[in-house]
């Protein structure tokens, strides 16, 4: 395996890790108005990701930085041609992060309601637009001889890409519902399980349709295994959720998210940005890559620091592994206190997350 192929696999791993982790973050944000019937329940829902959401976003930063360093032509074409969708994603992520930190700073119901809406829309937009972006990457876009995007915004809003956006949206809603059920107790847990039952059907229909189109038009022979794995993961998640086995259900939804993007990256390789005008204009792992010396240095850096980051993040999840319920957020204390170290964190220090 040469270094260009190795770095394609590393970047695919980083993006897949991002969507596995941030996928349930987006799902939690999108389900906030559904499961958060009052302020205490909303705080329970937010606290399920309170200690980890910002760490999950690090994967996005590292994936983007790795693309810039390993495949600068890919990075330049992607971030210039997809400028508006990616700008909307970045703005949504910024607003969402600010909302997590600021919603509990004032004892004002309207203040919190505004930030809760920001969390919702700051989760919906990236969940949908990431699917649109990656579907277009696999499908291909108009590129000229200089590998520059030669299309318009409307070219990106084609039916296949919109179906890709709905796929990530429904998968992340299901992933988030199962995660909330896994991390909560009482009525919030039961409500999350009921939402997951409905979301599983929607995800199976939408994701199944999108991946079948992807496989028949762009897929490789081996990616049929990944498509089958997505179906098995969703079916297993639905069955486990019905039995109250949230841990197994989360493994199922996580498997579906991972294998859905394995299908996309597998269908894309060895291209990194196919051209719909002529194949000669396509960007590949060879003509989009940095020099061999740059890739060699990056490989040593990745070998040293990637395990450290993964161990630290795994430790964080282990520390904050306990379930949380409304009992950990007394309404009276929550209303009086404006001190929170994490987004929506309970005022009491007896909370399992803080």
Coordinates of C-alpha atoms in Angstrom, one line a residue:
X1 CA 0.0 0.0 0.0
X2 CA 1.4 3.4 -1.0
X3 CA 1.1 6.5 1.2
X4 CA -1.6 8.1 -0.9
X5 CA -3.9 5.1 -0.4
X6 CA -2.9 4.9 3.3
X7 CA -3.9 8.6 3.7
X8 CA -7.2 8.1 1.9
X9 CA -8.0 5.4 4.4
X10 CA -6.9 7.5 7.3
X11 CA -9.1 10.4 6.2
X12 CA -12.0 8.0 5.6
X13 CA -11.4 6.7 9.2
X14 CA -11.5 10.3 10.6
X15 CA -14.6 11.2 8.8
X16 CA -16.4 8.0 9.7
X17 CA -15.3 8.5 13.4
X18 CA -16.7 12.0 13.3
X19 CA -20.1 10.9 11.9
X20 CA -20.3 8.0 14.4
X21 CA -19.7 10.3 17.4
X22 CA -21.2 13.6 16.1
X23 CA -24.1 11.7 14.6
X24 CA -25.7 11.0 17.9
X25 CA -24.8 14.5 19.0
X26 CA -26.9 15.8 16.1
X27 CA -29.6 13.4 16.9
X28 CA -29.8 14.5 20.5
X29 CA -30.1 18.2 19.4
X30 CA -32.8 17.4 16.8
X31 CA -34.8 15.5 19.4
X32 CA -34.5 18.2 22.1
X33 CA -38.0 19.6 21.3
X34 CA -39.5 16.1 21.1
X35 CA -38.1 14.6 24.3
X36 CA -37.7 17.8 26.3
X37 CA -41.3 18.5 27.3
X38 CA -40.2 20.8 30.2
X39 CA -37.0 22.5 31.2
X40 CA -35.9 19.7 33.5
X41 CA -36.2 17.1 30.8
X42 CA -34.5 19.3 28.3
X43 CA -31.6 19.6 30.7
X44 CA -31.5 15.8 31.0
X45 CA -31.4 15.4 27.2
X46 CA -28.6 18.0 26.8
X47 CA -26.6 16.5 29.7
X48 CA -26.4 13.2 27.8
X49 CA -23.8 14.8 25.5
X50 CA -22.7 17.6 27.8
X51 CA -19.3 16.3 28.7
X52 CA -18.5 14.9 25.2
X53 CA -20.0 17.0 22.4
X54 CA -17.0 19.4 22.0
X55 CA -14.5 16.5 22.0
X56 CA -16.6 14.8 19.2
X57 CA -16.2 17.9 17.0
X58 CA -12.4 17.6 17.2
X59 CA -12.7 14.7 14.7
X60 CA -14.1 17.2 12.1
X61 CA -11.2 19.6 12.6
X62 CA -8.6 16.8 12.3
X63 CA -10.3 15.3 9.2
X64 CA -10.4 18.7 7.5
X65 CA -6.8 19.5 8.5
X66 CA -5.7 16.0 7.2
X67 CA -7.4 16.6 3.9
X68 CA -5.6 20.0 3.6
X69 CA -2.2 18.5 4.3
X70 CA -2.5 15.1 2.5
X71 CA -4.7 16.1 -0.5
X72 CA -4.5 19.9 -1.0
X73 CA -6.1 19.8 -4.4
X74 CA -9.1 17.8 -3.0
X75 CA -9.4 20.3 -0.1
X76 CA -9.2 23.3 -2.4
X77 CA -11.8 22.0 -4.9
X78 CA -14.2 20.8 -2.2
X79 CA -14.1 23.9 0.0
X80 CA -14.4 26.3 -2.9
X81 CA -17.0 24.4 -4.9
X82 CA -19.1 23.6 -1.8
X83 CA -18.4 26.9 -0.2
X84 CA -22.0 27.9 0.7
X85 CA -23.1 24.5 2.1
X86 CA -19.9 24.2 4.1
X87 CA -20.3 27.7 5.3
X88 CA -23.8 27.0 6.5
X89 CA -22.5 23.9 8.3
X90 CA -19.7 25.9 10.1
X91 CA -22.1 28.6 11.1
X92 CA -24.6 26.1 12.4
X93 CA -21.9 24.3 14.4
X94 CA -20.8 27.7 15.9
X95 CA -24.3 28.7 16.9
X96 CA -24.9 25.3 18.3
X97 CA -21.8 25.4 20.4
X98 CA -22.6 28.9 21.7
X99 CA -26.2 27.7 22.6
X100 CA -24.9 24.8 24.7
X101 CA -22.7 27.2 26.7
X102 CA -25.2 30.1 27.0
X103 CA -28.6 28.5 27.5
X104 CA -28.2 28.2 31.3
X105 CA -26.5 31.6 31.9
X106 CA -29.8 33.4 32.7
X107 CA -32.9 32.4 34.7
X108 CA -35.3 33.3 31.9
X109 CA -37.5 30.8 30.1
X110 CA -37.6 32.8 26.9
X111 CA -33.8 33.0 26.9
X112 CA -33.5 29.3 27.2
X113 CA -36.1 28.7 24.6
X114 CA -34.2 30.8 22.1
X115 CA -31.0 28.8 22.7
X116 CA -32.9 25.5 22.5
X117 CA -34.1 26.5 19.1
X118 CA -30.5 27.3 18.1
X119 CA -29.5 23.8 19.3
X120 CA -32.2 22.2 17.2
X121 CA -31.5 24.1 14.0
X122 CA -27.7 23.9 14.6
X123 CA -28.1 20.1 14.6
X124 CA -30.6 19.8 11.7
X125 CA -28.6 21.8 9.2
X126 CA -25.3 19.9 9.5
X127 CA -27.0 16.5 9.7
X128 CA -28.7 17.2 6.4
X129 CA -26.0 19.1 4.6
X130 CA -23.2 16.6 5.4
X131 CA -25.3 14.0 3.6
X132 CA -25.8 16.3 0.6
X133 CA -22.1 17.1 0.5
X134 CA -20.8 13.5 0.6
X135 CA -23.5 12.3 -1.9
X136 CA -22.2 14.9 -4.3
X137 CA -18.6 13.8 -3.8
X138 CA -19.5 10.3 -4.7
X139 CA -21.7 11.2 -7.6
X140 CA -19.2 13.7 -9.0
X141 CA -19.4 17.4 -9.8
X142 CA -18.5 19.5 -12.9
X143 CA -14.8 20.1 -12.8
X144 CA -12.7 22.0 -15.4
X145 CA -9.2 21.2 -16.6
X146 CA -7.7 23.0 -13.6
X147 CA -9.8 20.9 -11.2
X148 CA -11.9 23.8 -10.3
X149 CA -15.7 23.5 -9.6
X150 CA -17.6 24.6 -12.8
X151 CA -21.1 24.2 -11.6
X152 CA -23.7 26.2 -9.6
X153 CA -25.4 25.7 -6.3
X154 CA -28.4 24.1 -8.0
X155 CA -26.1 21.4 -9.3
X156 CA -25.5 20.3 -5.8
X157 CA -29.2 20.1 -5.0
X158 CA -29.8 17.1 -7.3
X159 CA -32.2 14.3 -6.2
X160 CA -29.5 11.9 -5.3
X161 CA -27.8 14.4 -3.1
X162 CA -31.0 15.4 -1.4
X163 CA -31.7 11.8 -0.7
X164 CA -28.3 11.5 0.8
X165 CA -29.1 14.4 3.1
X166 CA -32.3 12.7 4.2
X167 CA -30.3 9.6 4.8
X168 CA -27.9 11.2 7.2
X169 CA -30.7 13.1 8.9
X170 CA -32.8 10.0 9.6
X171 CA -29.7 7.9 10.6
X172 CA -28.6 10.5 13.1
X173 CA -32.1 10.9 14.6
X174 CA -32.2 7.2 15.2
X175 CA -28.6 7.2 16.5
X176 CA -29.4 10.0 18.9
X177 CA -32.7 8.5 20.1
X178 CA -30.9 5.3 21.0
X179 CA -28.1 7.2 22.7
X180 CA -30.5 9.1 24.8
X181 CA -32.3 5.9 25.8
X182 CA -28.9 4.4 26.7
X183 CA -27.9 7.4 28.9
X184 CA -31.2 8.2 30.7
X185 CA -33.6 6.8 33.1
X186 CA -37.4 7.0 33.7
X187 CA -39.8 8.6 31.4
X188 CA -37.1 10.2 29.2
X189 CA -35.7 6.8 28.5
X190 CA -39.1 5.3 27.7
X191 CA -40.0 8.2 25.4
X192 CA -36.6 7.9 23.6
X193 CA -37.2 4.3 23.0
X194 CA -40.6 5.0 21.5
X195 CA -39.1 7.6 19.2
X196 CA -36.4 5.2 18.2
X197 CA -39.0 2.7 17.0
X198 CA -40.4 5.2 14.6
X199 CA -37.0 6.5 13.5
X200 CA -35.8 3.0 12.8
X201 CA -38.5 2.4 10.2
X202 CA -37.7 5.8 8.5
X203 CA -34.0 5.2 8.5
X204 CA -34.4 1.7 7.0
X205 CA -36.5 3.0 4.2
X206 CA -34.6 6.2 3.4
X207 CA -31.1 4.8 4.0
X208 CA -31.9 1.6 2.2
X209 CA -33.1 3.5 -0.9
X210 CA -30.1 5.8 -1.0
X211 CA -27.5 3.0 -0.5
X212 CA -29.2 0.8 -3.1
X213 CA -28.9 3.7 -5.6
X214 CA -25.3 4.3 -4.6
X215 CA -24.4 0.7 -4.9
X216 CA -26.0 0.1 -8.3
X217 CA -24.6 3.3 -9.8
X218 CA -21.2 3.9 -8.1
X219 CA -20.5 0.9 -5.9
X220 CA -17.9 -1.8 -6.0
X221 CA -18.6 -5.5 -5.7
X222 CA -17.3 -5.6 -2.1
X223 CA -19.4 -2.7 -1.0
X224 CA -22.5 -4.9 -1.2
X225 CA -21.2 -6.3 2.1
X226 CA -21.3 -2.8 3.7
X227 CA -24.8 -2.2 2.4
X228 CA -26.0 -5.5 3.8
X229 CA -24.3 -4.6 7.1
X230 CA -26.2 -1.3 7.3
X231 CA -29.5 -3.2 6.9
X232 CA -28.4 -5.7 9.5
X233 CA -27.4 -3.0 11.9
X234 CA -30.7 -1.1 11.6
X235 CA -32.7 -4.3 12.0
X236 CA -30.6 -5.4 15.0
X237 CA -31.0 -1.9 16.5
X238 CA -34.8 -2.0 16.1
X239 CA -35.0 -5.5 17.7
X240 CA -32.7 -4.6 20.6
X241 CA -34.5 -1.3 21.2
X242 CA -37.9 -3.2 21.4
X243 CA -36.4 -5.4 24.1
X244 CA -34.9 -2.5 26.1
X245 CA -31.3 -3.5 25.3
X246 CA -30.1 0.0 24.5
X247 CA -26.4 -1.0 24.5
X248 CA -26.9 -3.5 21.7
X249 CA -29.2 -1.0 19.9
X250 CA -26.5 1.6 20.0
X251 CA -24.0 -0.9 18.6
X252 CA -26.5 -1.5 15.8
X253 CA -27.1 2.2 14.9
X254 CA -23.4 2.9 15.2
X255 CA -22.6 0.0 12.8
X256 CA -25.2 1.3 10.4
X257 CA -23.7 4.8 10.4
X258 CA -20.1 3.5 10.0
X259 CA -20.9 1.1 7.2
X260 CA -23.0 3.7 5.4
X261 CA -19.9 5.9 5.1
X262 CA -17.7 2.9 4.3
X263 CA -20.0 2.4 1.3
X264 CA -19.6 6.0 0.2
X265 CA -15.8 6.0 0.6
X266 CA -15.5 2.6 -0.9
X267 CA -17.5 3.7 -3.9
X268 CA -15.4 6.8 -4.3
X269 CA -11.9 5.2 -4.3
X270 CA -9.5 5.7 -6.1
X271 CA -11.1 9.1 -7.0
X272 CA -11.4 11.8 -4.3
X273 CA -13.5 14.1 -6.5
X274 CA -14.9 12.6 -9.7
X275 CA -15.7 15.0 -12.6
X276 CA -19.0 14.7 -14.4
X277 CA -17.7 16.7 -17.4
X278 CA -14.8 14.3 -18.3
X279 CA -13.0 11.6 -16.4
X280 CA -9.7 13.3 -17.3
X281 CA -10.6 16.2 -15.0
X282 CA -11.3 14.0 -12.0
X283 CA -9.2 14.3 -8.8
X284 CA -7.7 11.0 -7.7
X285 CA -5.5 9.9 -4.8
X286 CA -2.5 10.3 -7.1
X287 CA -3.0 13.7 -8.7
X288 CA -4.5 15.4 -5.6
X289 CA -1.8 14.2 -3.1
X290 CA 1.0 16.1 -1.5
X291 CA 4.6 15.1 -1.9
X292 CA 5.8 11.7 -0.6
X293 CA 8.0 13.5 2.0
X294 CA 5.0 15.4 3.4
X295 CA 2.9 12.2 3.6
X296 CA 5.7 10.4 5.3
X297 CA 6.0 13.1 8.0
X298 CA 2.3 13.1 8.5
X299 CA 2.3 9.3 8.9
X300 CA 4.7 9.4 11.8
X301 CA 2.7 12.2 13.5
X302 CA -0.5 10.2 13.1
X303 CA 1.1 7.1 14.5
X304 CA 2.2 9.0 17.6
X305 CA -0.7 11.2 18.4
X306 CA -3.8 9.3 17.2
X307 CA -3.6 6.6 19.9
X308 CA -3.2 9.3 22.6
X309 CA -6.3 11.2 21.4
X310 CA -8.4 8.0 21.2
X311 CA -7.3 6.8 24.6
X312 CA -8.1 10.2 26.2
X313 CA -11.5 10.4 24.5
X314 CA -12.3 6.8 25.5
X315 CA -11.4 7.7 29.1
X316 CA -13.8 10.6 28.9
X317 CA -16.7 8.4 27.9
X318 CA -15.8 5.9 30.6
X319 CA -15.8 8.6 33.3
X320 CA -19.2 9.9 32.2
X321 CA -20.8 6.5 31.5
X322 CA -23.6 6.6 34.1
X323 CA -27.2 7.3 33.3
X324 CA -28.9 10.5 34.2
X325 CA -32.5 11.3 35.0
X326 CA -34.8 14.1 36.2
X327 CA -33.9 13.2 39.8
X328 CA -30.4 14.6 39.3
X329 CA -31.8 18.0 38.2
X330 CA -34.1 19.3 41.0
X331 CA -36.3 22.0 39.3
X332 CA -36.0 24.5 42.1
X333 CA -32.1 24.4 42.2
X334 CA -31.9 24.3 38.4
X335 CA -34.0 27.5 38.2
X336 CA -32.0 29.4 40.8
X337 CA -28.5 28.6 39.7
X338 CA -26.7 30.1 36.8
X339 CA -23.5 28.2 37.3
X340 CA -22.8 25.5 34.8
X341 CA -19.5 24.1 33.7
X342 CA -21.1 22.2 30.9
X343 CA -24.0 22.9 28.6
X344 CA -27.2 22.4 30.6
X345 CA -25.3 20.9 33.5
X346 CA -27.2 20.3 36.7
X347 CA -26.7 22.9 39.5
X348 CA -26.2 20.1 42.0
X349 CA -22.8 18.5 42.3
X350 CA -24.4 15.1 42.7
X351 CA -25.0 14.8 39.0
X352 CA -23.5 11.8 37.3
X353 CA -21.9 14.0 34.7
X354 CA -20.4 16.6 36.9

